[in-house]
Amino acid sequence: MPGCVEIIAHRGARSLAPENTLAAARLAHKLGAHRWETDAVLTRDGHLVLFHDETLTRCTNAAQVFGYDSKAPEKTVWPGPGAIDRLDSHPLIDLQLLDAGGWFEQKDPYATVPEIAPHILAAFKEEPIPTLYDGLVLTKELDWRINLELKDHGNEPEPNFHPARVLRELARSGIAPARVTLSSFKHDWLRFLRQHAPGYEIQALVGDRDEEPLNFNDPVFTSAEFEVLNINALLVTLSDIRALKAAGKRINLFTVNTLHDYIRLVNAGVDGLFTDFPQRFISPV
């Protein structure tokens, strides 16, 4: 369905493919999404991979590969510190053993599996956890755009290690800065990125917890520091959106999955929508 706002595929086309995999990204591109959003997190040995959760069980076969009880992973002995189910308990070489796609057919998280061809579902079983470099190179090859969220799981070995590593991988990939948006709930990281790489667009994420109302007196809303805000759609009203737009902010909302919400938010003047269902809001190419 064509629209006047940017359609951002949340973790790729995650309603039709396993989230944060290259398969989900390729599908979102095929569907015609304007860009894809994904999460960059640190492994135990300081590499960056594309994964959302702190723990591995929901979106991989880690319990089987590492031999732990998914309900009590802390009881399993495995090389490395911390709970065995935590992604940051593992070096990259461990994570490369995992299947990050086979769970999708089994769990059918969006009740879409019957719509997907069997050979496509079978191919998901070979999907690995991608590195950030993998995701950037794919985006570059597709002549596309990426919204990269820097996600903090509390395992940074030193201040600003995470954003500095992101900048290194961006440079190594050769992707043009105009194709990359950098976002985070950790606004100090965004300040670091702006200082060290002013060529990249910065977007401040707001509203990490659904149950905590937003404070519209916070400087993130009232100051000019962050021009673009990515806000939890559950925490804003249409009048909030109009007020922020009148104050000169660009507003993207996450996560919007219904046609009803799409129409009312577009009418309120939002600039972009993160969605698990890009196929609902934009015509395939």
mmCIF file of C-alpha atoms in Angstrom:
data_model
loop_
_atom_site.group_PDB
_atom_site.id
_atom_site.type_symbol
_atom_site.label_atom_id
_atom_site.label_comp_id
_atom_site.label_asym_id
_atom_site.label_seq_id
_atom_site.Cartn_x
_atom_site.Cartn_y
_atom_site.Cartn_z
ATOM 1 C CA MET A 1 0.000 0.000 0.000
ATOM 2 C CA PRO A 2 1.654 3.268 -1.047
ATOM 3 C CA GLY A 3 2.016 5.964 1.575
ATOM 4 C CA CYS A 4 3.592 9.322 2.227
ATOM 5 C CA VAL A 5 5.635 8.127 5.195
ATOM 6 C CA GLU A 6 8.784 6.043 5.327
ATOM 7 C CA ILE A 7 8.056 2.358 5.927
ATOM 8 C CA ILE A 8 10.842 0.836 8.017
ATOM 9 C CA ALA A 9 10.926 -2.955 8.238
ATOM 10 C CA HIS A 10 11.319 -3.699 11.956
ATOM 11 C CA ARG A 11 14.095 -6.303 12.344
ATOM 12 C CA GLY A 12 13.542 -6.954 8.642
ATOM 13 C CA ALA A 13 10.262 -8.424 7.418
ATOM 14 C CA ARG A 14 10.003 -10.337 10.695
ATOM 15 C CA SER A 15 6.381 -11.382 10.184
ATOM 16 C CA LEU A 16 7.470 -13.430 7.145
ATOM 17 C CA ALA A 17 11.040 -14.446 8.038
ATOM 18 C CA PRO A 18 13.163 -14.931 11.163
ATOM 19 C CA GLU A 19 13.928 -11.527 12.652
ATOM 20 C CA ASN A 20 17.296 -9.801 12.304
ATOM 21 C CA THR A 21 18.523 -12.306 9.717
ATOM 22 C CA LEU A 22 19.727 -11.507 6.236
ATOM 23 C CA ALA A 23 16.724 -13.453 4.921
ATOM 24 C CA ALA A 24 14.387 -11.014 6.687
ATOM 25 C CA ALA A 25 16.324 -8.084 5.277
ATOM 26 C CA ARG A 26 16.246 -9.412 1.707
ATOM 27 C CA LEU A 27 12.513 -10.023 1.944
ATOM 28 C CA ALA A 28 11.835 -6.541 3.315
ATOM 29 C CA HIS A 29 13.759 -5.102 0.383
ATOM 30 C CA LYS A 30 11.795 -7.238 -2.073
ATOM 31 C CA LEU A 31 8.527 -6.073 -0.523
ATOM 32 C CA GLY A 32 9.524 -2.460 -1.123
ATOM 33 C CA ALA A 33 10.247 -1.200 2.389
ATOM 34 C CA HIS A 34 12.194 2.043 2.339
ATOM 35 C CA ARG A 35 14.788 0.652 4.754
ATOM 36 C CA TRP A 36 15.239 -2.042 7.364
ATOM 37 C CA GLU A 37 15.857 -1.681 11.080
ATOM 38 C CA THR A 38 18.112 -4.023 13.018
ATOM 39 C CA ASP A 39 19.924 -4.246 16.371
ATOM 40 C CA ALA A 40 23.684 -4.263 16.926
ATOM 41 C CA VAL A 41 24.904 -5.993 20.107
ATOM 42 C CA LEU A 42 28.300 -7.025 21.441
ATOM 43 C CA THR A 43 29.520 -10.583 21.783
ATOM 44 C CA ARG A 44 31.730 -11.630 24.690
ATOM 45 C CA ASP A 45 34.850 -11.054 22.595
ATOM 46 C CA GLY A 46 33.779 -7.625 21.338
ATOM 47 C CA HIS A 47 32.343 -8.416 17.924
ATOM 48 C CA LEU A 48 29.067 -6.885 16.756
ATOM 49 C CA VAL A 49 26.180 -9.087 15.669
ATOM 50 C CA LEU A 50 22.585 -8.382 14.666
ATOM 51 C CA PHE A 51 20.321 -9.671 17.417
ATOM 52 C CA HIS A 52 17.649 -8.149 19.639
ATOM 53 C CA ASP A 53 17.323 -10.165 22.856
ATOM 54 C CA GLU A 54 19.812 -10.408 25.686
ATOM 55 C CA THR A 55 19.184 -14.158 25.675
ATOM 56 C CA LEU A 56 19.425 -16.713 22.875
ATOM 57 C CA THR A 57 16.592 -19.175 23.457
ATOM 58 C CA ARG A 58 13.704 -17.367 21.753
ATOM 59 C CA CYS A 59 15.370 -16.969 18.360
ATOM 60 C CA THR A 60 17.991 -19.715 18.096
ATOM 61 C CA ASN A 61 18.587 -23.392 18.843
ATOM 62 C CA ALA A 62 21.165 -22.502 21.503
ATOM 63 C CA ALA A 63 19.605 -24.799 24.119
ATOM 64 C CA GLN A 64 20.178 -27.792 21.859
ATOM 65 C CA VAL A 65 23.633 -26.770 20.596
ATOM 66 C CA PHE A 66 25.023 -25.778 23.978
ATOM 67 C CA GLY A 67 23.147 -28.497 25.857
ATOM 68 C CA TYR A 68 21.298 -26.467 28.439
ATOM 69 C CA ASP A 69 17.791 -26.432 29.849
ATOM 70 C CA SER A 70 16.168 -23.333 28.358
ATOM 71 C CA LYS A 71 14.189 -22.902 31.582
ATOM 72 C CA ALA A 72 17.300 -22.992 33.785
ATOM 73 C CA PRO A 73 20.302 -22.057 31.598
ATOM 74 C CA GLU A 74 22.332 -20.822 34.574
ATOM 75 C CA LYS A 75 22.724 -24.418 35.786
ATOM 76 C CA THR A 76 24.692 -25.452 32.698
ATOM 77 C CA VAL A 77 28.473 -25.325 32.596
ATOM 78 C CA TRP A 78 29.878 -23.839 29.388
ATOM 79 C CA PRO A 79 33.147 -22.053 28.610
ATOM 80 C CA GLY A 80 32.867 -18.391 29.513
ATOM 81 C CA PRO A 81 31.298 -16.240 32.215
ATOM 82 C CA GLY A 82 27.667 -15.525 32.951
ATOM 83 C CA ALA A 83 24.397 -17.294 32.286
ATOM 84 C CA ILE A 84 24.720 -19.685 29.365
ATOM 85 C CA ASP A 85 21.628 -18.295 27.629
ATOM 86 C CA ARG A 86 23.002 -14.746 27.412
ATOM 87 C CA LEU A 87 24.351 -13.781 24.018
ATOM 88 C CA ASP A 88 27.188 -11.852 25.632
ATOM 89 C CA SER A 89 28.328 -15.011 27.437
ATOM 90 C CA HIS A 90 29.600 -16.282 24.093
ATOM 91 C CA PRO A 91 32.344 -15.334 21.663
ATOM 92 C CA LEU A 92 31.453 -14.952 18.019
ATOM 93 C CA ILE A 93 32.788 -18.413 17.168
ATOM 94 C CA ASP A 94 30.169 -19.965 19.499
ATOM 95 C CA LEU A 95 27.320 -17.919 18.028
ATOM 96 C CA GLN A 96 28.263 -18.989 14.520
ATOM 97 C CA LEU A 97 27.289 -22.550 15.487
ATOM 98 C CA LEU A 98 23.655 -21.567 15.938
ATOM 99 C CA ASP A 99 20.628 -21.771 13.674
ATOM 100 C CA ALA A 100 18.860 -18.401 13.932
ATOM 101 C CA GLY A 101 16.041 -19.282 11.536
ATOM 102 C CA GLY A 102 14.686 -22.781 12.140
ATOM 103 C CA TRP A 103 12.573 -21.614 15.096
ATOM 104 C CA PHE A 104 10.391 -19.475 12.827
ATOM 105 C CA GLU A 105 8.421 -22.321 11.263
ATOM 106 C CA GLN A 106 7.996 -24.076 14.604
ATOM 107 C CA LYS A 107 6.779 -21.043 16.552
ATOM 108 C CA ASP A 108 4.943 -19.235 13.723
ATOM 109 C CA PRO A 109 5.037 -15.974 15.757
ATOM 110 C CA TYR A 110 2.732 -14.007 13.444
ATOM 111 C CA ALA A 111 0.522 -16.865 12.163
ATOM 112 C CA THR A 112 1.980 -16.400 8.682
ATOM 113 C CA VAL A 113 3.715 -19.739 8.110
ATOM 114 C CA PRO A 114 0.820 -21.162 6.002
ATOM 115 C CA GLU A 115 1.390 -18.289 3.553
ATOM 116 C CA ILE A 116 5.072 -19.118 3.030
ATOM 117 C CA ALA A 117 6.321 -21.624 0.461
ATOM 118 C CA PRO A 118 7.822 -24.805 1.982
ATOM 119 C CA HIS A 119 11.189 -24.353 0.234
ATOM 120 C CA ILE A 120 11.517 -20.853 1.738
ATOM 121 C CA LEU A 121 10.724 -22.128 5.217
ATOM 122 C CA ALA A 122 13.274 -24.898 4.754
ATOM 123 C CA ALA A 123 15.943 -22.352 3.795
ATOM 124 C CA PHE A 124 15.394 -20.437 7.043
ATOM 125 C CA LYS A 125 16.897 -23.355 8.962
ATOM 126 C CA GLU A 126 20.319 -22.444 7.615
ATOM 127 C CA GLU A 127 20.195 -18.793 8.659
ATOM 128 C CA PRO A 128 23.010 -17.761 11.020
ATOM 129 C CA ILE A 129 23.168 -14.818 13.371
ATOM 130 C CA PRO A 130 24.631 -12.180 11.039
ATOM 131 C CA THR A 131 27.486 -9.918 11.975
ATOM 132 C CA LEU A 132 27.020 -6.185 11.667
ATOM 133 C CA TYR A 133 29.471 -6.262 8.774
ATOM 134 C CA ASP A 134 27.283 -8.850 6.998
ATOM 135 C CA GLY A 135 24.232 -6.617 7.358
ATOM 136 C CA LEU A 136 26.020 -3.511 6.147
ATOM 137 C CA VAL A 137 27.457 -5.261 3.113
ATOM 138 C CA LEU A 138 24.051 -6.678 2.181
ATOM 139 C CA THR A 139 22.466 -3.224 2.505
ATOM 140 C CA LYS A 140 25.188 -1.795 0.278
ATOM 141 C CA GLU A 141 24.778 -4.571 -2.311
ATOM 142 C CA LEU A 142 21.013 -3.984 -2.418
ATOM 143 C CA ASP A 143 21.539 -0.230 -2.896
ATOM 144 C CA TRP A 144 19.271 0.215 0.105
ATOM 145 C CA ARG A 145 19.148 1.864 3.537
ATOM 146 C CA ILE A 146 19.510 0.672 7.115
ATOM 147 C CA ASN A 147 18.393 1.978 10.508
ATOM 148 C CA LEU A 148 20.894 0.573 12.985
ATOM 149 C CA GLU A 149 19.944 0.506 16.659
ATOM 150 C CA LEU A 150 22.880 0.313 19.054
ATOM 151 C CA LYS A 151 21.542 -1.853 21.854
ATOM 152 C CA ASP A 152 23.124 -1.834 25.303
ATOM 153 C CA HIS A 153 23.128 -5.127 27.213
ATOM 154 C CA GLY A 154 25.549 -3.796 29.832
ATOM 155 C CA ASN A 155 28.675 -5.621 28.671
ATOM 156 C CA GLU A 156 30.774 -2.781 27.280
ATOM 157 C CA PRO A 157 34.419 -3.348 28.278
ATOM 158 C CA GLU A 158 35.099 0.401 28.314
ATOM 159 C CA PRO A 159 33.116 3.607 27.739
ATOM 160 C CA ASN A 160 31.999 4.090 24.127
ATOM 161 C CA PHE A 161 33.543 0.799 22.998
ATOM 162 C CA HIS A 162 30.250 -0.166 21.351
ATOM 163 C CA PRO A 163 29.721 2.973 19.214
ATOM 164 C CA ALA A 164 33.412 3.095 18.328
ATOM 165 C CA ARG A 165 33.232 -0.501 17.052
ATOM 166 C CA VAL A 166 30.131 0.387 15.048
ATOM 167 C CA LEU A 167 32.005 3.234 13.358
ATOM 168 C CA ARG A 168 34.889 0.887 12.564
ATOM 169 C CA GLU A 169 32.550 -1.625 10.911
ATOM 170 C CA LEU A 170 30.785 1.104 8.966
ATOM 171 C CA ALA A 171 34.123 2.251 7.578
ATOM 172 C CA ARG A 172 35.234 -1.329 6.836
ATOM 173 C CA SER A 173 32.027 -2.088 4.925
ATOM 174 C CA GLY A 174 32.375 0.903 2.627
ATOM 175 C CA ILE A 175 28.679 1.753 2.885
ATOM 176 C CA ALA A 176 27.851 5.389 2.166
ATOM 177 C CA PRO A 177 26.861 7.392 5.272
ATOM 178 C CA ALA A 178 23.714 8.570 3.478
ATOM 179 C CA ARG A 179 22.457 4.960 3.564
ATOM 180 C CA VAL A 180 22.825 4.621 7.345
ATOM 181 C CA THR A 181 20.812 5.952 10.273
ATOM 182 C CA LEU A 182 22.178 5.377 13.774
ATOM 183 C CA SER A 183 19.761 5.177 16.696
ATOM 184 C CA SER A 184 19.803 4.211 20.356
ATOM 185 C CA PHE A 185 18.018 4.588 23.673
ATOM 186 C CA LYS A 186 21.468 5.424 25.034
ATOM 187 C CA HIS A 187 21.711 9.062 24.051
ATOM 188 C CA ASP A 188 25.300 9.484 25.251
ATOM 189 C CA TRP A 189 26.298 7.038 22.518
ATOM 190 C CA LEU A 190 24.493 9.203 19.973
ATOM 191 C CA ARG A 191 26.442 12.232 21.169
ATOM 192 C CA PHE A 192 29.679 10.272 20.749
ATOM 193 C CA LEU A 193 28.662 9.233 17.231
ATOM 194 C CA ARG A 194 27.725 12.765 16.258
ATOM 195 C CA GLN A 195 31.064 14.053 17.525
ATOM 196 C CA HIS A 196 33.184 11.410 15.797
ATOM 197 C CA ALA A 197 31.172 10.796 12.629
ATOM 198 C CA PRO A 198 28.955 13.810 11.855
ATOM 199 C CA GLY A 199 28.097 12.459 8.394
ATOM 200 C CA TYR A 200 25.602 9.919 9.766
ATOM 201 C CA GLU A 201 21.998 10.741 10.615
ATOM 202 C CA ILE A 202 21.270 10.324 14.328
ATOM 203 C CA GLN A 203 17.861 9.383 15.735
ATOM 204 C CA ALA A 204 17.058 9.246 19.456
ATOM 205 C CA LEU A 205 14.917 6.347 20.626
ATOM 206 C CA VAL A 206 12.350 7.200 23.315
ATOM 207 C CA GLY A 207 9.985 5.025 25.342
ATOM 208 C CA ASP A 208 11.765 1.754 25.998
ATOM 209 C CA ARG A 209 9.167 0.585 28.536
ATOM 210 C CA ASP A 210 5.519 0.373 27.505
ATOM 211 C CA GLU A 211 4.325 0.966 31.061
ATOM 212 C CA GLU A 212 6.304 4.195 31.718
ATOM 213 C CA PRO A 213 4.647 7.404 30.482
ATOM 214 C CA LEU A 214 6.827 9.835 28.565
ATOM 215 C CA ASN A 215 7.975 13.073 30.163
ATOM 216 C CA PHE A 216 7.435 15.677 27.484
ATOM 217 C CA ASN A 217 9.405 18.200 29.562
ATOM 218 C CA ASP A 218 12.521 16.099 29.080
ATOM 219 C CA PRO A 219 15.220 17.900 27.043
ATOM 220 C CA VAL A 220 15.043 15.176 24.372
ATOM 221 C CA PHE A 221 11.655 16.679 23.493
ATOM 222 C CA THR A 222 12.202 20.347 24.333
ATOM 223 C CA SER A 223 15.733 20.980 23.059
ATOM 224 C CA ALA A 224 17.019 21.047 19.500
ATOM 225 C CA GLU A 225 19.725 18.444 20.212
ATOM 226 C CA PHE A 226 17.912 15.575 18.479
ATOM 227 C CA GLU A 227 15.950 16.537 15.397
ATOM 228 C CA VAL A 228 14.567 13.028 14.831
ATOM 229 C CA LEU A 229 12.799 11.048 17.561
ATOM 230 C CA ASN A 230 11.828 7.380 17.270
ATOM 231 C CA ILE A 231 9.012 7.041 19.807
ATOM 232 C CA ASN A 232 7.047 4.124 21.233
ATOM 233 C CA ALA A 233 3.665 4.379 19.503
ATOM 234 C CA LEU A 234 1.871 3.139 22.638
ATOM 235 C CA LEU A 235 3.000 6.217 24.584
ATOM 236 C CA VAL A 236 1.938 9.104 22.342
ATOM 237 C CA THR A 237 -1.393 10.594 21.370
ATOM 238 C CA LEU A 238 -2.253 12.237 18.081
ATOM 239 C CA SER A 239 -2.102 15.632 19.788
ATOM 240 C CA ASP A 240 1.382 14.796 21.130
ATOM 241 C CA ILE A 241 2.525 14.016 17.596
ATOM 242 C CA ARG A 242 1.086 17.251 16.208
ATOM 243 C CA ALA A 243 2.719 19.286 18.984
ATOM 244 C CA LEU A 244 6.116 17.721 18.378
ATOM 245 C CA LYS A 245 5.787 18.266 14.637
ATOM 246 C CA ALA A 246 4.847 21.903 15.248
ATOM 247 C CA ALA A 247 8.026 22.215 17.339
ATOM 248 C CA GLY A 248 10.084 21.092 14.330
ATOM 249 C CA LYS A 249 10.723 17.473 15.234
ATOM 250 C CA ARG A 250 10.691 14.596 12.774
ATOM 251 C CA ILE A 251 8.763 11.708 14.301
ATOM 252 C CA ASN A 252 9.023 7.977 13.611
ATOM 253 C CA LEU A 253 6.899 5.551 15.629
ATOM 254 C CA PHE A 254 7.455 1.927 16.662
ATOM 255 C CA THR A 255 5.881 -0.589 16.235
ATOM 256 C CA VAL A 256 2.827 -0.050 14.002
ATOM 257 C CA ASN A 257 1.161 -3.144 12.512
ATOM 258 C CA THR A 258 -2.493 -2.373 11.766
ATOM 259 C CA LEU A 259 -4.080 -0.458 8.912
ATOM 260 C CA HIS A 260 -6.207 1.497 11.387
ATOM 261 C CA ASP A 261 -3.125 2.783 13.212
ATOM 262 C CA TYR A 262 -1.318 3.432 9.940
ATOM 263 C CA ILE A 263 -4.094 5.705 8.672
ATOM 264 C CA ARG A 264 -4.566 7.708 11.852
ATOM 265 C CA LEU A 265 -0.832 8.195 12.369
ATOM 266 C CA VAL A 266 -0.214 9.210 8.775
ATOM 267 C CA ASN A 267 -3.036 11.735 9.131
ATOM 268 C CA ALA A 268 -1.352 13.067 12.285
ATOM 269 C CA GLY A 269 1.772 13.812 10.258
ATOM 270 C CA VAL A 270 4.324 11.187 11.296
ATOM 271 C CA ASP A 271 7.417 10.889 9.134
ATOM 272 C CA GLY A 272 8.076 7.169 9.455
ATOM 273 C CA LEU A 273 6.658 3.945 10.849
ATOM 274 C CA PHE A 274 8.524 0.875 12.060
ATOM 275 C CA THR A 275 6.451 -2.199 11.250
ATOM 276 C CA ASP A 276 6.655 -5.977 11.427
ATOM 277 C CA PHE A 277 4.353 -6.076 8.386
ATOM 278 C CA PRO A 278 5.830 -3.941 5.586
ATOM 279 C CA GLN A 279 3.737 -6.001 3.143
ATOM 280 C CA ARG A 280 0.588 -4.335 4.539
ATOM 281 C CA PHE A 281 1.634 -0.763 3.885
ATOM 282 C CA ILE A 282 3.653 -0.641 0.713
ATOM 283 C CA SER A 283 3.258 -2.183 -2.727
ATOM 284 C CA PRO A 284 5.754 -4.902 -3.683
ATOM 285 C CA VAL A 285 8.326 -3.951 -6.283
#
